[in-house]
PDB file of C-alpha atoms in Angstrom:
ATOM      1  CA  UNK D   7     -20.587   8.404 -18.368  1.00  0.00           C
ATOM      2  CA  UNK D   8     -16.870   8.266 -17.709  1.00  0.00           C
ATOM      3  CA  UNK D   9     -15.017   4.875 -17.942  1.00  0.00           C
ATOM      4  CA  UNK D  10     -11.509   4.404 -16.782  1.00  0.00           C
ATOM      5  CA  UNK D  11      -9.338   1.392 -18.667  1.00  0.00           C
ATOM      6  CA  UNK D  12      -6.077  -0.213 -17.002  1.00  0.00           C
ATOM      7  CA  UNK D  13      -4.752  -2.802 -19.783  1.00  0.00           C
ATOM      8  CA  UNK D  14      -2.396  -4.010 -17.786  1.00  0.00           C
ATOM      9  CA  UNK D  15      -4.021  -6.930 -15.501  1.00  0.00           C
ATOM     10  CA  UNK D  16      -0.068  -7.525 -13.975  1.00  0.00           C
ATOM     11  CA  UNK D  17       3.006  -6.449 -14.196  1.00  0.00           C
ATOM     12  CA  UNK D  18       6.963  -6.857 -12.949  1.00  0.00           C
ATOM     13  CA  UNK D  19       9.341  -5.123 -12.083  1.00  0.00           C
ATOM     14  CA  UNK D  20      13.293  -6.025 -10.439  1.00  0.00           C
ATOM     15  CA  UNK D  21      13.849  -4.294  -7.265  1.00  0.00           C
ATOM     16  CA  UNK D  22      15.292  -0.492  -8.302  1.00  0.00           C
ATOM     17  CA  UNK D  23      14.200  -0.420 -11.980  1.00  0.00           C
ATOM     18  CA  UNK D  24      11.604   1.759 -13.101  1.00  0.00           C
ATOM     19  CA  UNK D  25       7.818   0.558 -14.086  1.00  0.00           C
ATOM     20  CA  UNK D  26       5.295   2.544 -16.138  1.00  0.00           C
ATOM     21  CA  UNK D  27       1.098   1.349 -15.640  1.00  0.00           C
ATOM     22  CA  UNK D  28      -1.181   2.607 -18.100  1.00  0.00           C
ATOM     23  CA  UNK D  29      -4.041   4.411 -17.790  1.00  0.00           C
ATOM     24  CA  UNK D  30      -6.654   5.691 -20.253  1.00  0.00           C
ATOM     25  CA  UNK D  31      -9.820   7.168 -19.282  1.00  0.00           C
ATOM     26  CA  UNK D  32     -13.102   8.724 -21.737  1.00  0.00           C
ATOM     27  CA  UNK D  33     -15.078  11.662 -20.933  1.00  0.00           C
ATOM     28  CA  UNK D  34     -16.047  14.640 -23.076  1.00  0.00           C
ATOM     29  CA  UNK D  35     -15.800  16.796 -19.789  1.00  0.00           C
ATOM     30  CA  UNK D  36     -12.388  19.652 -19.890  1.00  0.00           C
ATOM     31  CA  UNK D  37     -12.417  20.320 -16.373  1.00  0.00           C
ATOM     32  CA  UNK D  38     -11.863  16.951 -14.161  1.00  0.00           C
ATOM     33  CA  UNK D  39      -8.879  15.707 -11.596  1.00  0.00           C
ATOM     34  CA  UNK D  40      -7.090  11.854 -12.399  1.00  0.00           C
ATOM     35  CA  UNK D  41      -6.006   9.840  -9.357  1.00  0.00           C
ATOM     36  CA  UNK D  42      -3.402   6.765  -8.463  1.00  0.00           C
ATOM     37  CA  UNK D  43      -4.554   4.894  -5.339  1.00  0.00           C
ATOM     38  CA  UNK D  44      -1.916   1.547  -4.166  1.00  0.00           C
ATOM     39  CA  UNK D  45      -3.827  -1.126  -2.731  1.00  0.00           C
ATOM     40  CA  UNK D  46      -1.371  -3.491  -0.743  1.00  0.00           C
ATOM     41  CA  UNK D  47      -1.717  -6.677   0.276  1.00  0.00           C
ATOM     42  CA  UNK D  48      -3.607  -5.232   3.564  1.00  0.00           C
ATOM     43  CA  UNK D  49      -6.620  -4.127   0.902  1.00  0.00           C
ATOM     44  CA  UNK D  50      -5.734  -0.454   2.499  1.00  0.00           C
ATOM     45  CA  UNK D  51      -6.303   2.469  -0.457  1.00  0.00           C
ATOM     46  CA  UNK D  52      -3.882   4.750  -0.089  1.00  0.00           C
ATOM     47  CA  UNK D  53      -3.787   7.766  -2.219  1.00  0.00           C
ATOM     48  CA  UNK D  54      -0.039   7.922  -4.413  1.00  0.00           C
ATOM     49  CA  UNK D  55      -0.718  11.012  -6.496  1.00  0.00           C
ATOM     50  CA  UNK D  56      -3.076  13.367  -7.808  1.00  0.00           C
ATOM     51  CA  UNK D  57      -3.710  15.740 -10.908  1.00  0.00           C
ATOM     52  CA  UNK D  58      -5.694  18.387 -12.249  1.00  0.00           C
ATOM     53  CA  UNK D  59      -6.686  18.197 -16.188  1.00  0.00           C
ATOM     54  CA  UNK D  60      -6.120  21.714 -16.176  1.00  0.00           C
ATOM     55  CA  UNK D  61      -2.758  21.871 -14.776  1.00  0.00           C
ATOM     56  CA  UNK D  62      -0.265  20.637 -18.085  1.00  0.00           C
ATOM     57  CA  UNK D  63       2.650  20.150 -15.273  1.00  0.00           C
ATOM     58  CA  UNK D  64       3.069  16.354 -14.710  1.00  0.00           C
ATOM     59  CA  UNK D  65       2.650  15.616 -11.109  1.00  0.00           C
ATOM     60  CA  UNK D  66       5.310  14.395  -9.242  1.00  0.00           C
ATOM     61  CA  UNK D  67       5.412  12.651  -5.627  1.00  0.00           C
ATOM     62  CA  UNK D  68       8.835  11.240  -4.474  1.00  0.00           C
ATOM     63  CA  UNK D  69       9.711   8.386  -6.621  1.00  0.00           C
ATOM     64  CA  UNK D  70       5.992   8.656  -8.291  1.00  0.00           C
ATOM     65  CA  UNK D  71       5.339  10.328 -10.992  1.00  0.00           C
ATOM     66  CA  UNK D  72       2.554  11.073 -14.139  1.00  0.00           C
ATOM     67  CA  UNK D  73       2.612  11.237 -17.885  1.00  0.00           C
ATOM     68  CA  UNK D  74      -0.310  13.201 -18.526  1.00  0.00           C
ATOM     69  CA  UNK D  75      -1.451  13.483 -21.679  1.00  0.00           C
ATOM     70  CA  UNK D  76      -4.998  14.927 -22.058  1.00  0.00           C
ATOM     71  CA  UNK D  77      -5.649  15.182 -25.786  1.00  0.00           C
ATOM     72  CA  UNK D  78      -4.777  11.584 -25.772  1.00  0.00           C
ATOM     73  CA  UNK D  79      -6.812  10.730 -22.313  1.00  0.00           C
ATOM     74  CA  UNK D  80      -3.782   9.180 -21.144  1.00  0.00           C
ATOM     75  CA  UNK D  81      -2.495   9.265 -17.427  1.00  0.00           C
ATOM     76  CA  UNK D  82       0.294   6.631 -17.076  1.00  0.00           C
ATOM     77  CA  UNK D  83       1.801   6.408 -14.079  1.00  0.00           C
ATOM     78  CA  UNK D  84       5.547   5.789 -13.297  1.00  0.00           C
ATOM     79  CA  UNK D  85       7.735   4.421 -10.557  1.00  0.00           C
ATOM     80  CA  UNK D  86      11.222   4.710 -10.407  1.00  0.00           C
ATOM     81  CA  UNK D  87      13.821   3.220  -7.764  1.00  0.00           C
ATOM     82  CA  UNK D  88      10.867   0.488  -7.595  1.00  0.00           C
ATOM     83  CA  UNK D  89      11.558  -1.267  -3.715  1.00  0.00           C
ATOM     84  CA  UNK D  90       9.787  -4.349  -2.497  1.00  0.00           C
ATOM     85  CA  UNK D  91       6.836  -2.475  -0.454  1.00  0.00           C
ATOM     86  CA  UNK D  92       5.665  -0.831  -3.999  1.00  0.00           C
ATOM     87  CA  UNK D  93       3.861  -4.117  -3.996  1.00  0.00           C
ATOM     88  CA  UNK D  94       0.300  -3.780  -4.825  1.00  0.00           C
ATOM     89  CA  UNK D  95      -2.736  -2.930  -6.520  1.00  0.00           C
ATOM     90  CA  UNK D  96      -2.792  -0.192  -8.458  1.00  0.00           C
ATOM     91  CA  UNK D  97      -5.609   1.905  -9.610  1.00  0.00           C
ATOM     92  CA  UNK D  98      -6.354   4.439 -11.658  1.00  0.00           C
ATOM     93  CA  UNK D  99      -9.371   6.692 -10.872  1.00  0.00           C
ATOM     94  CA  UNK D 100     -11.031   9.573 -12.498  1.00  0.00           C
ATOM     95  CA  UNK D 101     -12.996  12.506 -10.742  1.00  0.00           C
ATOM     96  CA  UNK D 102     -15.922  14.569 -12.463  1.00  0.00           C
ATOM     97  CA  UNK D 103     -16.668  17.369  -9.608  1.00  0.00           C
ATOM     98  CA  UNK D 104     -19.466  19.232 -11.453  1.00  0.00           C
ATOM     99  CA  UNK D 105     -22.596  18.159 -11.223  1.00  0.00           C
ATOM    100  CA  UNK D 106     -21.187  15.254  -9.714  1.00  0.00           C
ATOM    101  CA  UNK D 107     -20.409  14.370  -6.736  1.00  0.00           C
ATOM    102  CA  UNK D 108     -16.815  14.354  -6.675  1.00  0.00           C
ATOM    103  CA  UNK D 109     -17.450  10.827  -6.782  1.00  0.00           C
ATOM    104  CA  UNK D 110     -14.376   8.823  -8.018  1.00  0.00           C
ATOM    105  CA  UNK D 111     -14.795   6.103 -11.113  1.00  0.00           C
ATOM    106  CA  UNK D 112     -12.171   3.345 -11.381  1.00  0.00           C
ATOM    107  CA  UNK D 113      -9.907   1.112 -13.764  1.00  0.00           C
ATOM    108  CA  UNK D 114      -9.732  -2.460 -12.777  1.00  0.00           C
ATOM    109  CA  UNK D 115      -6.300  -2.002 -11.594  1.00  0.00           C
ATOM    110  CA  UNK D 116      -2.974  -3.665 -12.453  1.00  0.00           C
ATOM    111  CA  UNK D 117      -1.288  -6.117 -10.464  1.00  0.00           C
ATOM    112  CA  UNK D 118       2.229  -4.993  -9.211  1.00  0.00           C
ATOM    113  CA  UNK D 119       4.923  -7.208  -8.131  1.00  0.00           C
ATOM    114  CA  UNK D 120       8.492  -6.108  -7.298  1.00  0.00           C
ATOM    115  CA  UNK D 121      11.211  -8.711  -7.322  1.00  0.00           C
ATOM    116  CA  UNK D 122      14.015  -8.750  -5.269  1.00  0.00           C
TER     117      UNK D 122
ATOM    118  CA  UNK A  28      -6.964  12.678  14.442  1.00  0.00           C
ATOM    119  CA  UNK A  29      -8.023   9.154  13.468  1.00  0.00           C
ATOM    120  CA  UNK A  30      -8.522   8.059  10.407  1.00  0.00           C
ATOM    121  CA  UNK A  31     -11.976   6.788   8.679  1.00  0.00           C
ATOM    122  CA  UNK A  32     -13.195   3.800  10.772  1.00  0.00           C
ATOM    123  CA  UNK A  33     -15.187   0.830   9.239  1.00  0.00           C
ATOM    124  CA  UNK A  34     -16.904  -1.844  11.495  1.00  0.00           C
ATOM    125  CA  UNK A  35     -17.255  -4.412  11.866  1.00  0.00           C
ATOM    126  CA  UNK A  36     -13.923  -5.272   9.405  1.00  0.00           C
ATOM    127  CA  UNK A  37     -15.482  -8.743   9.103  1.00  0.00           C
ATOM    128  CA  UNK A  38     -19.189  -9.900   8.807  1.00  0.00           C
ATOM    129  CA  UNK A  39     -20.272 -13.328   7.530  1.00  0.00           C
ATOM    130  CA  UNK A  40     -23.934 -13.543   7.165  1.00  0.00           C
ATOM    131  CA  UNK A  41     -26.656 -16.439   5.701  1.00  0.00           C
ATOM    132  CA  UNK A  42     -28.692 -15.922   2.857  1.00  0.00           C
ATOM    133  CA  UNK A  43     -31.790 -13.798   3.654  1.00  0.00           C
ATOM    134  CA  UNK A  44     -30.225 -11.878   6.882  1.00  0.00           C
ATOM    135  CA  UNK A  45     -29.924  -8.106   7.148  1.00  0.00           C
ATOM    136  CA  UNK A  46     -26.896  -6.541   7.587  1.00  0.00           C
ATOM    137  CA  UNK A  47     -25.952  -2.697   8.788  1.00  0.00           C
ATOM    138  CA  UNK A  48     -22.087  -1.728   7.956  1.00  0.00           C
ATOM    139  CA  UNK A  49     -21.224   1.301   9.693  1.00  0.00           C
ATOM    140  CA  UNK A  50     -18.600   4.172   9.011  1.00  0.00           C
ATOM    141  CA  UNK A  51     -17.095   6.711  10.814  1.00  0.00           C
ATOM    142  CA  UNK A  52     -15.822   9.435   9.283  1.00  0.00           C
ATOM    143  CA  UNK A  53     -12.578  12.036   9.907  1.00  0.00           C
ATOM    144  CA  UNK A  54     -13.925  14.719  12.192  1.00  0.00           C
ATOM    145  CA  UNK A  55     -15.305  17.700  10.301  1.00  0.00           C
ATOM    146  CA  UNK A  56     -15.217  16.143   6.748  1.00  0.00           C
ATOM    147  CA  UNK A  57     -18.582  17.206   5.067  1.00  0.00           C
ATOM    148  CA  UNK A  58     -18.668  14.469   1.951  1.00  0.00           C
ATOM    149  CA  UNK A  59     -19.143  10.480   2.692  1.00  0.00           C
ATOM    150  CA  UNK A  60     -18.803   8.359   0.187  1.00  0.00           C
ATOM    151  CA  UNK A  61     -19.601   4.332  -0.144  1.00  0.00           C
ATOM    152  CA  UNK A  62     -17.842   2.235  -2.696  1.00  0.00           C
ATOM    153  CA  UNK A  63     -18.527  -1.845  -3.288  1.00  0.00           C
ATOM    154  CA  UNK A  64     -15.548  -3.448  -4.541  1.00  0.00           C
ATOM    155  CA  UNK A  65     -15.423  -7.244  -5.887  1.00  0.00           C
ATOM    156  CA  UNK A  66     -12.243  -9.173  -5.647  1.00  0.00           C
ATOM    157  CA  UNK A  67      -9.778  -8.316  -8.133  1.00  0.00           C
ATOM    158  CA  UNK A  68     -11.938  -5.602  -9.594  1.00  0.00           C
ATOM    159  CA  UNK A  69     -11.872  -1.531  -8.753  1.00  0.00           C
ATOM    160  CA  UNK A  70     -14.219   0.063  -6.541  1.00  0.00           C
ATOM    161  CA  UNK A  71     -17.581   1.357  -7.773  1.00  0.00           C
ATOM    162  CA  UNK A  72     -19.421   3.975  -6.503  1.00  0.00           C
ATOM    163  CA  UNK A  73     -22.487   3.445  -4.408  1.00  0.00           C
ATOM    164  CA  UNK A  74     -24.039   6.610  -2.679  1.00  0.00           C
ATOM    165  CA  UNK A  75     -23.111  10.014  -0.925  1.00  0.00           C
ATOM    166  CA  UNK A  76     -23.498  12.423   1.531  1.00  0.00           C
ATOM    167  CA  UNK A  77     -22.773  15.815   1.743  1.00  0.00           C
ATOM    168  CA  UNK A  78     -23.624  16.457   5.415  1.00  0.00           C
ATOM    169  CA  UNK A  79     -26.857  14.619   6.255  1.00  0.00           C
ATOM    170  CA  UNK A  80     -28.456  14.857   3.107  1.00  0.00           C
ATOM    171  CA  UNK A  81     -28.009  11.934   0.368  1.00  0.00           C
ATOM    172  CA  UNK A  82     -27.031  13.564  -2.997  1.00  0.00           C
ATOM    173  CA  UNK A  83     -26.879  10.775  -4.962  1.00  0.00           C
ATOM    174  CA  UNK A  84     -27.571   6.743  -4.576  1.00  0.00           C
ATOM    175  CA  UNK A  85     -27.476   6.064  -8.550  1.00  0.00           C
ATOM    176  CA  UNK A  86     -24.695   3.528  -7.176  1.00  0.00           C
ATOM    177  CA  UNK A  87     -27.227   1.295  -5.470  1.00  0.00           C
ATOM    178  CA  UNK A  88     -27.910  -1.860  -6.724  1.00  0.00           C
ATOM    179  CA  UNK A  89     -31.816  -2.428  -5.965  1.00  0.00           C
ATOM    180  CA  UNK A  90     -33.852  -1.221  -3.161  1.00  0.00           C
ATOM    181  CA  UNK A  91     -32.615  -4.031  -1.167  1.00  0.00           C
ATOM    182  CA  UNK A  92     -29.524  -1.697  -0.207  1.00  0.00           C
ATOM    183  CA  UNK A  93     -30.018   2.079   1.874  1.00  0.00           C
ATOM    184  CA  UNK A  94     -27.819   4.438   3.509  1.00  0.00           C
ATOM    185  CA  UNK A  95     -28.158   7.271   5.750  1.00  0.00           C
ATOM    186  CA  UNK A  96     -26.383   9.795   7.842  1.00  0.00           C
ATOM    187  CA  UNK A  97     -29.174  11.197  10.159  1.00  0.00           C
ATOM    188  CA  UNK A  98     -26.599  13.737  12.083  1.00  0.00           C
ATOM    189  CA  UNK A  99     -23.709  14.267   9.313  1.00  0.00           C
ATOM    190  CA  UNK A 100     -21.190  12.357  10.678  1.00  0.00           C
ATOM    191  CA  UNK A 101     -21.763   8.524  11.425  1.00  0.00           C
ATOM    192  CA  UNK A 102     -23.264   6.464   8.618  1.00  0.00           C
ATOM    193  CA  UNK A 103     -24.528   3.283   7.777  1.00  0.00           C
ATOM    194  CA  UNK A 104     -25.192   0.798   5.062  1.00  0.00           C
ATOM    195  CA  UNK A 105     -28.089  -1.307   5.246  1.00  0.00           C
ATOM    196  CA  UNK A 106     -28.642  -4.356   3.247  1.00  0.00           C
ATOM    197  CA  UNK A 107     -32.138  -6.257   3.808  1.00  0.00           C
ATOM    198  CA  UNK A 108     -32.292  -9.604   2.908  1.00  0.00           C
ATOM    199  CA  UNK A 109     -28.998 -10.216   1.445  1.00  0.00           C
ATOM    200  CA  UNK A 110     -27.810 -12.544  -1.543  1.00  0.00           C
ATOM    201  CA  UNK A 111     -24.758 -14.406  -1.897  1.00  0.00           C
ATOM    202  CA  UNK A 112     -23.929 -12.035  -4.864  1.00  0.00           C
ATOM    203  CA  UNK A 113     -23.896  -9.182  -1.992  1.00  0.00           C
ATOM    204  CA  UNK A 114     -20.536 -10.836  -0.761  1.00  0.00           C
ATOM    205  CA  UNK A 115     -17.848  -8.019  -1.521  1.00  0.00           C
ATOM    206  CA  UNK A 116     -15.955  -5.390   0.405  1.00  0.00           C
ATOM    207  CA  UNK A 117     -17.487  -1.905   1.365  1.00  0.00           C
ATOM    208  CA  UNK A 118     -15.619   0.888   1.386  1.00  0.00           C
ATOM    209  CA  UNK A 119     -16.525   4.273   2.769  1.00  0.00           C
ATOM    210  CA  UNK A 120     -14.296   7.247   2.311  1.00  0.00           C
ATOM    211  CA  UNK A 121     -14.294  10.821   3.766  1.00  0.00           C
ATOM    212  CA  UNK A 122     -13.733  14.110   2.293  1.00  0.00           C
ATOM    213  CA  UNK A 123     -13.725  17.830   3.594  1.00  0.00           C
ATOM    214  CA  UNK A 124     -16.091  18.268   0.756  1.00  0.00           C
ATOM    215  CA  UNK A 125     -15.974  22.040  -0.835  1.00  0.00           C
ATOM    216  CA  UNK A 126     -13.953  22.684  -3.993  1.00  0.00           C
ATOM    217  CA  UNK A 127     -13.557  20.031  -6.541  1.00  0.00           C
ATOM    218  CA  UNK A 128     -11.369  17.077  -6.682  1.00  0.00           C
ATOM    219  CA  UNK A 129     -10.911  17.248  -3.018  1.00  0.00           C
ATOM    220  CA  UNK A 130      -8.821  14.110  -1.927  1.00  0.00           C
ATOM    221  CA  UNK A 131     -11.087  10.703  -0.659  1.00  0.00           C
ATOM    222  CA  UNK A 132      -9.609   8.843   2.634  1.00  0.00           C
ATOM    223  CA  UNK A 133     -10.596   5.575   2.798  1.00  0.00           C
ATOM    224  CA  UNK A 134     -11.497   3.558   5.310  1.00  0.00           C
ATOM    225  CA  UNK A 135     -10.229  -0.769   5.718  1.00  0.00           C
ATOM    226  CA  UNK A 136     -13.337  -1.471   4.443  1.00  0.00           C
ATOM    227  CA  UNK A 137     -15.751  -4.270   5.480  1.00  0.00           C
ATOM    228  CA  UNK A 138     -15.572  -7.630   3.990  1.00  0.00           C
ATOM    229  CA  UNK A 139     -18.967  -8.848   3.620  1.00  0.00           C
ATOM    230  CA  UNK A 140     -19.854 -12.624   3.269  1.00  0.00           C
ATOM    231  CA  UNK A 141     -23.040 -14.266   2.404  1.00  0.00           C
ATOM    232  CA  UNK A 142     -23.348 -17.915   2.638  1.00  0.00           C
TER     233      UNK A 142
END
């Protein structure tokens, strides 16, 4: 079975500085996709980015971006320019389509708050 | 089009009571998914549908809990006889299914209270 690991319970960041959240993730599968989903204070789950193990370019969405690093079964997640509505929940999320399900297993999540 | 639609958003129930939770999925998406999620914690998986048919329900707690999706669209989460350790928020999410690592939607989820 996959597991996905967040370390980070909370974190801080000042209004336009850049914050990195950890991810690591175990699974002895090659092919699989690794997710970011914000959770605001609504308890929405929006989707922030999206990657495919077998791509080895980063993905990059606006101010959102990955460190992917697969041989470590690492998939950190960075925001730069942080602003005030990056406040959230933040989870990391692995996806295992073969043989099952496309069903999505997450971290805990890390606790983001953005000063002013 | 719309979104995913949960209902109700809210449901406060006593000890013992059944409950149905009920999700609507984006029009044409073939995969439904429902997720439990405890406060402060990530979600975890439940069960799924691709169309009509339930492919997996390894998710489910006990037998207390069932899901269906008689015409592939509209589903619903039963829970007979809840316990206050049922209290949580459902999720469902919605996918067009198909190729691998297609992206979820999520719904607002229900927030599910058992006094």
């Amino acid at each position: 079975a996959q597991t996905v690991t967040q370390s980070q319970p909370e974190m801080s960041v000042q209004e336009a500085e850049t914050v990195t959240l950890s991810c690591t993730y175990d699974t002895s599968e090659n092919n699989y996709y690794l997710f970011w989903y914000k959770q605001p204070p609504s308890r929405q789950m929006i989707l922030v980015i999206r990657q495919e193990a077998y791509k080895q370019q980063n993905a990059t969405e606006n101010r959102f971006s990955v460190n992917f690093q697969k041989a470590a079964k690492s998939f950190s997640l960075k925001i730069s320019d942080s602003q005030l509505g990056d406040t959230a929940m933040y989870f990391c999320a692995f996806m295992y389509p073969l043989n099952a399900g496309n069903m999505l297993t997450f971290g805990g999540g890390t606790r983001l708050m953005v000063k002013p | 089009g719309a979104g995913v639609s949960q209902s109700p958003r809210y449901k406060v129930t006593k000890r013992g009571q059944d409950v149905a939770l009920r999700c609507d999925p984006i029009s044409g998406h073939v995969s439904l998914y429902w997720y439990r999620q405890a406060l402060g914690q990530g979600p975890e998986f439940l069960t799924y549908f691709n169309y009509e048919a339930q492919q997996d329900k390894s998710g489910l707690p006990n037998d207390r809990f069932s899901a269906e999706r008689p015409e592939g669209s509209i589903s619903t989460l039963t829970i007979q006889r809840t316990e206050q350790r049922d209290s949580a928020m459902y999720r469902c999410a919605s996918s067009w299914g198909g190729q691998g690592g297609a992206e979820q939607y999520f719904g607002p989820g229900t927030r599910l209270t058992v006094t």
